[in-house]
Amino acid sequence: MAALTRLEAAGKIMVALDKPDAAAALAVADQLRGSGCWMKVGMELFYATGPSIVQELKARGFRIFLDLKMHDIPNTVRGGARSITRMGVDLFNVHGAGGIAMMKAAAEGVKDAVDAGEAKQAPIVIAVTQLTSTSQTVLNEEIGIAGLVEDAVVRYAKLAREAGLQGVVASPLEVAAIKAACGTDFVTVTPGIRPRGADAGDQSRITTPHEAVMGGTDYLVIGRPITAALNPSEALDNILKEMTEQ
Ligand SMILES: O=c1ccn([C@@H]2O[C@H](COP(=O)(O)O)[C@@H](O)[C@H]2O)c(=O)[nH]1
């Protein structure tokens, strides 16, 4: 595999802005402005600010992954997807555990918004598989799902593809199996990234940025290793170095 350029590597990073309010989030975003990376808005930030944070980040030139992991009956998810599409995000997710009808409803909600002229672009829609904080032991002994984590993840990925979604959230450890089952164009968005020597924290299925790139992931979701660093811009630089080395 040819080495990534710095710009290509930056375009693969989605910075998880898990902050309690807009001021804290924008303080980090402003330090990363112009880098080419995406911003991921999750529950903590979105529930505090509402859609205005999406507009603030878009105005700064970032592409946005809205990570709200919708999981509800199909009719509710369809309406939610339509509202999210109106916000102009680039990518959002639903939970794969909602099944094919729910995931199809998300795709229909996007189409509703685009057909009604409420949005200029159709965002990419992906499904969450098994959270990267879930270990093999927790899956088997606590949640009560038998078999390998990788098999459960691939099963969700196949359901998502059947429902017409464009990809999944999974650990970088499962990317090869997902691509083998669903095709190389099926998008993989992977949290569970820890630079060399960083604390895993509550994540279980992790790799370094270099390993994730070598494993063929499309996007690396990285939060605390950047956002909790004293200098987020320097932390991003170090990660880009890891990603671009052969
Ligand atoms: O399976 C999943 C799905 C989503 N996430 C989210 O990614 C980031 C990871 O942040 P770190 O600080 O790098 O651990 C966070 O926003 C999660 O909500 C995930 O980790 N795993």
PDB file of C-alpha atoms and ligand atoms in Angstrom:
ATOM      1  CA  MET A   1       0.000   0.000   0.000  1.00  0.00           C
ATOM      2  CA  ALA A   2       1.349   3.477  -0.938  1.00  0.00           C
ATOM      3  CA  ALA A   3       1.991   5.827   1.998  1.00  0.00           C
ATOM      4  CA  LEU A   4      -0.728   8.411   2.645  1.00  0.00           C
ATOM      5  CA  THR A   5       0.032  12.085   2.188  1.00  0.00           C
ATOM      6  CA  ARG A   6      -0.565  14.281   5.219  1.00  0.00           C
ATOM      7  CA  LEU A   7      -3.690  15.757   3.603  1.00  0.00           C
ATOM      8  CA  GLU A   8      -5.078  12.314   2.747  1.00  0.00           C
ATOM      9  CA  ALA A   9      -4.451  11.183   6.329  1.00  0.00           C
ATOM     10  CA  ALA A  10      -6.158  14.277   7.779  1.00  0.00           C
ATOM     11  CA  GLY A  11      -9.205  13.659   5.573  1.00  0.00           C
ATOM     12  CA  LYS A  12      -9.592  10.258   7.234  1.00  0.00           C
ATOM     13  CA  ILE A  13      -9.699  11.626  10.800  1.00  0.00           C
ATOM     14  CA  MET A  14     -12.982  12.402  12.526  1.00  0.00           C
ATOM     15  CA  VAL A  15     -12.306  14.260  15.770  1.00  0.00           C
ATOM     16  CA  ALA A  16     -14.856  13.299  18.445  1.00  0.00           C
ATOM     17  CA  LEU A  17     -15.770  16.640  20.017  1.00  0.00           C
ATOM     18  CA  ASP A  18     -17.130  15.198  23.255  1.00  0.00           C
ATOM     19  CA  LYS A  19     -17.440  18.480  25.140  1.00  0.00           C
ATOM     20  CA  PRO A  20     -20.154  19.852  27.448  1.00  0.00           C
ATOM     21  CA  ASP A  21     -20.926  23.053  25.547  1.00  0.00           C
ATOM     22  CA  ALA A  22     -20.319  24.990  22.334  1.00  0.00           C
ATOM     23  CA  ALA A  23     -17.548  27.169  23.787  1.00  0.00           C
ATOM     24  CA  ALA A  24     -15.457  24.176  24.859  1.00  0.00           C
ATOM     25  CA  ALA A  25     -16.046  22.392  21.548  1.00  0.00           C
ATOM     26  CA  LEU A  26     -15.280  25.403  19.378  1.00  0.00           C
ATOM     27  CA  ALA A  27     -12.101  26.125  21.362  1.00  0.00           C
ATOM     28  CA  VAL A  28     -10.773  22.742  20.184  1.00  0.00           C
ATOM     29  CA  ALA A  29     -12.231  23.044  16.678  1.00  0.00           C
ATOM     30  CA  ASP A  30     -10.605  26.444  16.174  1.00  0.00           C
ATOM     31  CA  GLN A  31      -7.182  24.949  16.932  1.00  0.00           C
ATOM     32  CA  LEU A  32      -7.752  22.295  14.229  1.00  0.00           C
ATOM     33  CA  ARG A  33      -9.251  24.618  11.606  1.00  0.00           C
ATOM     34  CA  GLY A  34      -7.734  24.170   8.146  1.00  0.00           C
ATOM     35  CA  SER A  35      -6.273  20.744   8.998  1.00  0.00           C
ATOM     36  CA  GLY A  36      -8.673  18.871   6.681  1.00  0.00           C
ATOM     37  CA  CYS A  37     -10.053  16.613   9.401  1.00  0.00           C
ATOM     38  CA  TRP A  38     -13.756  16.035  10.120  1.00  0.00           C
ATOM     39  CA  MET A  39     -15.594  16.867  13.330  1.00  0.00           C
ATOM     40  CA  LYS A  40     -17.800  14.289  15.033  1.00  0.00           C
ATOM     41  CA  VAL A  41     -20.674  15.692  17.083  1.00  0.00           C
ATOM     42  CA  GLY A  42     -22.002  13.171  19.585  1.00  0.00           C
ATOM     43  CA  MET A  43     -24.668  13.035  22.265  1.00  0.00           C
ATOM     44  CA  GLU A  44     -22.941  15.119  24.944  1.00  0.00           C
ATOM     45  CA  LEU A  45     -22.409  18.118  22.675  1.00  0.00           C
ATOM     46  CA  PHE A  46     -25.563  17.844  20.558  1.00  0.00           C
ATOM     47  CA  TYR A  47     -27.902  17.458  23.526  1.00  0.00           C
ATOM     48  CA  ALA A  48     -26.301  20.574  25.046  1.00  0.00           C
ATOM     49  CA  THR A  49     -26.342  22.798  21.969  1.00  0.00           C
ATOM     50  CA  GLY A  50     -28.842  21.432  19.447  1.00  0.00           C
ATOM     51  CA  PRO A  51     -28.345  21.925  15.696  1.00  0.00           C
ATOM     52  CA  SER A  52     -26.557  25.282  16.074  1.00  0.00           C
ATOM     53  CA  ILE A  53     -23.234  23.494  16.731  1.00  0.00           C
ATOM     54  CA  VAL A  54     -23.500  21.823  13.312  1.00  0.00           C
ATOM     55  CA  GLN A  55     -23.894  25.232  11.666  1.00  0.00           C
ATOM     56  CA  GLU A  56     -20.966  26.690  13.680  1.00  0.00           C
ATOM     57  CA  LEU A  57     -18.675  23.858  12.610  1.00  0.00           C
ATOM     58  CA  LYS A  58     -19.816  23.919   8.989  1.00  0.00           C
ATOM     59  CA  ALA A  59     -19.152  27.670   8.895  1.00  0.00           C
ATOM     60  CA  ARG A  60     -15.552  26.839   9.907  1.00  0.00           C
ATOM     61  CA  GLY A  61     -15.253  24.503   6.917  1.00  0.00           C
ATOM     62  CA  PHE A  62     -15.452  21.141   8.690  1.00  0.00           C
ATOM     63  CA  ARG A  63     -17.273  18.080   7.371  1.00  0.00           C
ATOM     64  CA  ILE A  64     -19.596  16.703  10.034  1.00  0.00           C
ATOM     65  CA  PHE A  65     -20.379  13.218  11.328  1.00  0.00           C
ATOM     66  CA  LEU A  66     -23.473  13.446  13.560  1.00  0.00           C
ATOM     67  CA  ASP A  67     -23.141  10.477  15.914  1.00  0.00           C
ATOM     68  CA  LEU A  68     -26.551  10.094  17.592  1.00  0.00           C
ATOM     69  CA  LYS A  69     -26.936   6.319  16.977  1.00  0.00           C
ATOM     70  CA  MET A  70     -30.691   6.449  16.373  1.00  0.00           C
ATOM     71  CA  HIS A  71     -32.446   3.299  17.597  1.00  0.00           C
ATOM     72  CA  ASP A  72     -36.267   3.361  17.545  1.00  0.00           C
ATOM     73  CA  ILE A  73     -39.228   2.105  15.540  1.00  0.00           C
ATOM     74  CA  PRO A  74     -38.934   2.647  11.766  1.00  0.00           C
ATOM     75  CA  ASN A  75     -41.459   5.517  11.559  1.00  0.00           C
ATOM     76  CA  THR A  76     -39.638   7.492  14.258  1.00  0.00           C
ATOM     77  CA  VAL A  77     -36.232   6.880  12.699  1.00  0.00           C
ATOM     78  CA  ARG A  78     -37.526   7.964   9.282  1.00  0.00           C
ATOM     79  CA  GLY A  79     -38.626  11.305  10.735  1.00  0.00           C
ATOM     80  CA  GLY A  80     -35.394  11.672  12.675  1.00  0.00           C
ATOM     81  CA  ALA A  81     -33.338  10.994   9.558  1.00  0.00           C
ATOM     82  CA  ARG A  82     -35.303  13.625   7.642  1.00  0.00           C
ATOM     83  CA  SER A  83     -34.625  16.221  10.366  1.00  0.00           C
ATOM     84  CA  ILE A  84     -30.919  15.322  10.491  1.00  0.00           C
ATOM     85  CA  THR A  85     -30.630  15.552   6.689  1.00  0.00           C
ATOM     86  CA  ARG A  86     -32.087  19.080   6.827  1.00  0.00           C
ATOM     87  CA  MET A  87     -29.191  20.109   9.112  1.00  0.00           C
ATOM     88  CA  GLY A  88     -26.721  19.526   6.280  1.00  0.00           C
ATOM     89  CA  VAL A  89     -24.458  16.974   7.999  1.00  0.00           C
ATOM     90  CA  ASP A  90     -22.198  14.839   5.794  1.00  0.00           C
ATOM     91  CA  LEU A  91     -22.668  11.506   7.588  1.00  0.00           C
ATOM     92  CA  PHE A  92     -24.877  10.175  10.373  1.00  0.00           C
ATOM     93  CA  ASN A  93     -25.631   6.841  11.979  1.00  0.00           C
ATOM     94  CA  VAL A  94     -28.379   4.607  13.286  1.00  0.00           C
ATOM     95  CA  HIS A  95     -27.999   1.500  15.417  1.00  0.00           C
ATOM     96  CA  GLY A  96     -27.789  -1.752  13.460  1.00  0.00           C
ATOM     97  CA  ALA A  97     -29.622  -3.517  16.283  1.00  0.00           C
ATOM     98  CA  GLY A  98     -32.839  -1.860  15.038  1.00  0.00           C
ATOM     99  CA  GLY A  99     -32.874  -4.306  12.114  1.00  0.00           C
ATOM    100  CA  ILE A 100     -33.370  -3.968   8.365  1.00  0.00           C
ATOM    101  CA  ALA A 101     -36.753  -2.188   8.443  1.00  0.00           C
ATOM    102  CA  MET A 102     -35.387   0.484  10.776  1.00  0.00           C
ATOM    103  CA  MET A 103     -32.239   1.007   8.711  1.00  0.00           C
ATOM    104  CA  LYS A 104     -34.292   1.221   5.482  1.00  0.00           C
ATOM    105  CA  ALA A 105     -36.471   3.826   7.182  1.00  0.00           C
ATOM    106  CA  ALA A 106     -33.373   5.946   7.850  1.00  0.00           C
ATOM    107  CA  ALA A 107     -32.499   5.861   4.142  1.00  0.00           C
ATOM    108  CA  GLU A 108     -36.113   6.785   3.303  1.00  0.00           C
ATOM    109  CA  GLY A 109     -35.962   9.741   5.696  1.00  0.00           C
ATOM    110  CA  VAL A 110     -32.931  11.054   3.826  1.00  0.00           C
ATOM    111  CA  LYS A 111     -34.778  10.674   0.521  1.00  0.00           C
ATOM    112  CA  ASP A 112     -37.855  12.459   1.968  1.00  0.00           C
ATOM    113  CA  ALA A 113     -35.717  15.492   2.837  1.00  0.00           C
ATOM    114  CA  VAL A 114     -33.865  15.581  -0.490  1.00  0.00           C
ATOM    115  CA  ASP A 115     -37.023  15.057  -2.591  1.00  0.00           C
ATOM    116  CA  ALA A 116     -38.786  17.842  -0.685  1.00  0.00           C
ATOM    117  CA  GLY A 117     -35.883  20.212  -1.417  1.00  0.00           C
ATOM    118  CA  GLU A 118     -35.068  20.551   2.289  1.00  0.00           C
ATOM    119  CA  ALA A 119     -31.421  19.541   1.818  1.00  0.00           C
ATOM    120  CA  LYS A 120     -28.856  20.161  -0.899  1.00  0.00           C
ATOM    121  CA  GLN A 121     -27.056  16.864  -0.368  1.00  0.00           C
ATOM    122  CA  ALA A 122     -27.856  13.352   0.848  1.00  0.00           C
ATOM    123  CA  PRO A 123     -25.640  12.453   3.809  1.00  0.00           C
ATOM    124  CA  ILE A 124     -23.928   9.066   4.042  1.00  0.00           C
ATOM    125  CA  VAL A 125     -25.880   6.806   6.431  1.00  0.00           C
ATOM    126  CA  ILE A 126     -24.089   4.080   8.373  1.00  0.00           C
ATOM    127  CA  ALA A 127     -24.988   1.607  11.131  1.00  0.00           C
ATOM    128  CA  VAL A 128     -23.350   0.984  14.488  1.00  0.00           C
ATOM    129  CA  THR A 129     -22.364  -2.678  14.948  1.00  0.00           C
ATOM    130  CA  GLN A 130     -20.891  -3.667  18.332  1.00  0.00           C
ATOM    131  CA  LEU A 131     -19.588  -0.732  20.354  1.00  0.00           C
ATOM    132  CA  THR A 132     -15.793  -0.639  20.495  1.00  0.00           C
ATOM    133  CA  SER A 133     -16.021  -0.623  24.299  1.00  0.00           C
ATOM    134  CA  THR A 134     -17.543  -4.137  24.176  1.00  0.00           C
ATOM    135  CA  SER A 135     -15.013  -6.910  24.741  1.00  0.00           C
ATOM    136  CA  GLN A 136     -15.349 -10.548  23.710  1.00  0.00           C
ATOM    137  CA  THR A 137     -16.087 -11.491  27.337  1.00  0.00           C
ATOM    138  CA  VAL A 138     -18.759  -8.821  27.795  1.00  0.00           C
ATOM    139  CA  LEU A 139     -20.467  -9.827  24.532  1.00  0.00           C
ATOM    140  CA  ASN A 140     -20.617 -13.511  25.516  1.00  0.00           C
ATOM    141  CA  GLU A 141     -21.050 -13.455  29.289  1.00  0.00           C
ATOM    142  CA  GLU A 142     -22.855 -10.172  30.033  1.00  0.00           C
ATOM    143  CA  ILE A 143     -24.890  -9.348  26.912  1.00  0.00           C
ATOM    144  CA  GLY A 144     -25.388 -13.059  26.221  1.00  0.00           C
ATOM    145  CA  ILE A 145     -24.564 -13.139  22.505  1.00  0.00           C
ATOM    146  CA  ALA A 146     -22.575 -16.286  21.664  1.00  0.00           C
ATOM    147  CA  GLY A 147     -19.682 -16.406  19.188  1.00  0.00           C
ATOM    148  CA  LEU A 148     -16.926 -14.064  18.129  1.00  0.00           C
ATOM    149  CA  VAL A 149     -17.290 -10.274  18.230  1.00  0.00           C
ATOM    150  CA  GLU A 150     -16.047 -10.199  14.637  1.00  0.00           C
ATOM    151  CA  ASP A 151     -18.861 -12.495  13.489  1.00  0.00           C
ATOM    152  CA  ALA A 152     -21.483 -10.334  15.227  1.00  0.00           C
ATOM    153  CA  VAL A 153     -20.004  -7.209  13.617  1.00  0.00           C
ATOM    154  CA  VAL A 154     -19.997  -8.775  10.143  1.00  0.00           C
ATOM    155  CA  ARG A 155     -23.597  -9.896  10.610  1.00  0.00           C
ATOM    156  CA  TYR A 156     -24.642  -6.293  11.404  1.00  0.00           C
ATOM    157  CA  ALA A 157     -22.619  -5.057   8.424  1.00  0.00           C
ATOM    158  CA  LYS A 158     -24.409  -7.441   6.051  1.00  0.00           C
ATOM    159  CA  LEU A 159     -27.806  -6.313   7.410  1.00  0.00           C
ATOM    160  CA  ALA A 160     -26.808  -2.671   6.932  1.00  0.00           C
ATOM    161  CA  ARG A 161     -25.765  -3.343   3.341  1.00  0.00           C
ATOM    162  CA  GLU A 162     -29.024  -5.229   2.683  1.00  0.00           C
ATOM    163  CA  ALA A 163     -30.953  -2.227   4.034  1.00  0.00           C
ATOM    164  CA  GLY A 164     -29.162   0.036   1.557  1.00  0.00           C
ATOM    165  CA  LEU A 165     -26.902   1.835   4.028  1.00  0.00           C
ATOM    166  CA  GLN A 166     -23.399   2.786   2.887  1.00  0.00           C
ATOM    167  CA  GLY A 167     -21.287   1.506   5.765  1.00  0.00           C
ATOM    168  CA  VAL A 168     -20.801   0.772   9.448  1.00  0.00           C
ATOM    169  CA  VAL A 169     -19.117   1.851  12.668  1.00  0.00           C
ATOM    170  CA  ALA A 170     -16.835  -0.907  13.965  1.00  0.00           C
ATOM    171  CA  SER A 171     -13.398  -1.437  15.456  1.00  0.00           C
ATOM    172  CA  PRO A 172     -10.423  -1.217  13.090  1.00  0.00           C
ATOM    173  CA  LEU A 173      -9.758  -4.846  14.025  1.00  0.00           C
ATOM    174  CA  GLU A 174     -12.839  -5.903  12.028  1.00  0.00           C
ATOM    175  CA  VAL A 175     -12.293  -3.859   8.863  1.00  0.00           C
ATOM    176  CA  ALA A 176     -10.788  -6.665   6.765  1.00  0.00           C
ATOM    177  CA  ALA A 177     -13.671  -9.028   7.577  1.00  0.00           C
ATOM    178  CA  ILE A 178     -16.270  -6.307   6.834  1.00  0.00           C
ATOM    179  CA  LYS A 179     -14.684  -5.437   3.491  1.00  0.00           C
ATOM    180  CA  ALA A 180     -14.465  -9.151   2.578  1.00  0.00           C
ATOM    181  CA  ALA A 181     -18.171  -9.617   3.360  1.00  0.00           C
ATOM    182  CA  CYS A 182     -19.610  -6.335   2.052  1.00  0.00           C
ATOM    183  CA  GLY A 183     -17.130  -5.081  -0.561  1.00  0.00           C
ATOM    184  CA  THR A 184     -14.280  -2.601  -0.545  1.00  0.00           C
ATOM    185  CA  ASP A 185     -16.598   0.361  -1.212  1.00  0.00           C
ATOM    186  CA  PHE A 186     -18.596  -0.314   1.968  1.00  0.00           C
ATOM    187  CA  VAL A 187     -17.501   2.484   4.309  1.00  0.00           C
ATOM    188  CA  THR A 188     -15.810   1.650   7.616  1.00  0.00           C
ATOM    189  CA  VAL A 189     -15.758   4.303  10.351  1.00  0.00           C
ATOM    190  CA  THR A 190     -13.613   3.157  13.251  1.00  0.00           C
ATOM    191  CA  PRO A 191     -13.380   4.476  16.798  1.00  0.00           C
ATOM    192  CA  GLY A 192     -11.145   2.564  19.241  1.00  0.00           C
ATOM    193  CA  ILE A 193      -8.007   4.363  18.049  1.00  0.00           C
ATOM    194  CA  ARG A 194      -5.171   4.888  20.494  1.00  0.00           C
ATOM    195  CA  PRO A 195      -1.780   6.373  19.519  1.00  0.00           C
ATOM    196  CA  ARG A 196       1.244   4.402  20.717  1.00  0.00           C
ATOM    197  CA  GLY A 197       1.513   4.550  24.507  1.00  0.00           C
ATOM    198  CA  ALA A 198      -1.930   6.160  25.025  1.00  0.00           C
ATOM    199  CA  ASP A 199      -4.322   4.901  27.683  1.00  0.00           C
ATOM    200  CA  ALA A 200      -7.135   2.675  26.313  1.00  0.00           C
ATOM    201  CA  GLY A 201      -9.595   4.072  28.882  1.00  0.00           C
ATOM    202  CA  ASP A 202     -13.040   2.563  28.343  1.00  0.00           C
ATOM    203  CA  GLN A 203     -12.238   1.260  24.839  1.00  0.00           C
ATOM    204  CA  SER A 204     -11.700  -2.511  24.406  1.00  0.00           C
ATOM    205  CA  ARG A 205     -11.111  -3.262  20.744  1.00  0.00           C
ATOM    206  CA  ILE A 206      -8.327  -0.851  19.828  1.00  0.00           C
ATOM    207  CA  THR A 207      -5.454  -0.303  17.399  1.00  0.00           C
ATOM    208  CA  THR A 208      -2.930   2.467  16.828  1.00  0.00           C
ATOM    209  CA  PRO A 209      -3.562   4.977  14.011  1.00  0.00           C
ATOM    210  CA  HIS A 210      -0.818   3.281  11.962  1.00  0.00           C
ATOM    211  CA  GLU A 211      -2.378  -0.171  12.390  1.00  0.00           C
ATOM    212  CA  ALA A 212      -5.821   1.208  11.485  1.00  0.00           C
ATOM    213  CA  VAL A 213      -4.497   2.686   8.240  1.00  0.00           C
ATOM    214  CA  MET A 214      -2.639  -0.533   7.390  1.00  0.00           C
ATOM    215  CA  GLY A 215      -5.865  -2.473   8.082  1.00  0.00           C
ATOM    216  CA  GLY A 216      -7.665  -0.467   5.396  1.00  0.00           C
ATOM    217  CA  THR A 217     -10.104   1.613   7.413  1.00  0.00           C
ATOM    218  CA  ASP A 218     -11.760   4.540   5.663  1.00  0.00           C
ATOM    219  CA  TYR A 219     -12.150   6.856   8.686  1.00  0.00           C
ATOM    220  CA  LEU A 220     -10.507   6.950  12.133  1.00  0.00           C
ATOM    221  CA  VAL A 221     -12.669   8.401  14.924  1.00  0.00           C
ATOM    222  CA  ILE A 222     -10.366   9.915  17.547  1.00  0.00           C
ATOM    223  CA  GLY A 223     -11.548  11.793  20.620  1.00  0.00           C
ATOM    224  CA  ARG A 224      -9.641  12.115  23.878  1.00  0.00           C
ATOM    225  CA  PRO A 225      -6.150  11.525  22.446  1.00  0.00           C
ATOM    226  CA  ILE A 226      -6.696  14.858  20.625  1.00  0.00           C
ATOM    227  CA  THR A 227      -9.361  16.754  22.555  1.00  0.00           C
ATOM    228  CA  ALA A 228      -7.941  16.101  26.046  1.00  0.00           C
ATOM    229  CA  ALA A 229      -4.367  16.913  24.993  1.00  0.00           C
ATOM    230  CA  LEU A 230      -2.776  20.120  26.274  1.00  0.00           C
ATOM    231  CA  ASN A 231      -2.129  21.013  22.646  1.00  0.00           C
ATOM    232  CA  PRO A 232      -4.769  19.388  20.361  1.00  0.00           C
ATOM    233  CA  SER A 233      -3.049  20.641  17.213  1.00  0.00           C
ATOM    234  CA  GLU A 234       0.257  19.031  18.209  1.00  0.00           C
ATOM    235  CA  ALA A 235      -1.582  15.800  19.165  1.00  0.00           C
ATOM    236  CA  LEU A 236      -3.199  15.744  15.705  1.00  0.00           C
ATOM    237  CA  ASP A 237       0.220  16.322  14.093  1.00  0.00           C
ATOM    238  CA  ASN A 238       1.716  13.356  15.945  1.00  0.00           C
ATOM    239  CA  ILE A 239      -1.179  11.128  14.873  1.00  0.00           C
ATOM    240  CA  LEU A 240      -0.775  12.248  11.253  1.00  0.00           C
ATOM    241  CA  LYS A 241       2.909  11.299  11.472  1.00  0.00           C
ATOM    242  CA  GLU A 242       1.927   7.812  12.708  1.00  0.00           C
ATOM    243  CA  MET A 243      -0.587   7.466   9.876  1.00  0.00           C
ATOM    244  CA  THR A 244       1.765   8.535   7.089  1.00  0.00           C
ATOM    245  CA  GLU A 245       4.787   6.404   8.022  1.00  0.00           C
ATOM    246  CA  GLN A 246       5.330   3.207   6.020  1.00  0.00           C
TER     247      GLN A 246
HETATM  248  O1  LIG B   1     -18.506   1.795  18.837  1.00  0.00           O
HETATM  249  C1  LIG B   1     -18.336   3.011  19.066  1.00  0.00           C
HETATM  250  C2  LIG B   1     -19.164   3.988  18.547  1.00  0.00           C
HETATM  251  C3  LIG B   1     -18.891   5.301  18.802  1.00  0.00           C
HETATM  252  N1  LIG B   1     -17.845   5.674  19.550  1.00  0.00           N
HETATM  253  C4  LIG B   1     -17.591   7.116  19.754  1.00  0.00           C
HETATM  254  O2  LIG B   1     -16.278   7.442  19.248  1.00  0.00           O
HETATM  255  C5  LIG B   1     -15.634   8.358  20.098  1.00  0.00           C
HETATM  256  C6  LIG B   1     -14.349   7.755  20.610  1.00  0.00           C
HETATM  257  O3  LIG B   1     -13.727   8.650  21.494  1.00  0.00           O
HETATM  258  P1  LIG B   1     -12.336   8.339  22.222  1.00  0.00           P
HETATM  259  O4  LIG B   1     -12.190   9.487  23.175  1.00  0.00           O
HETATM  260  O5  LIG B   1     -11.281   8.330  21.139  1.00  0.00           O
HETATM  261  O6  LIG B   1     -12.448   7.023  22.916  1.00  0.00           O
HETATM  262  C7  LIG B   1     -16.633   8.718  21.208  1.00  0.00           C
HETATM  263  O7  LIG B   1     -17.297   9.891  20.815  1.00  0.00           O
HETATM  264  C8  LIG B   1     -17.620   7.568  21.205  1.00  0.00           C
HETATM  265  O8  LIG B   1     -18.917   7.984  21.566  1.00  0.00           O
HETATM  266  C9  LIG B   1     -17.027   4.716  20.085  1.00  0.00           C
HETATM  267  O9  LIG B   1     -16.049   5.006  20.802  1.00  0.00           O
HETATM  268  N2  LIG B   1     -17.286   3.394  19.810  1.00  0.00           N
END
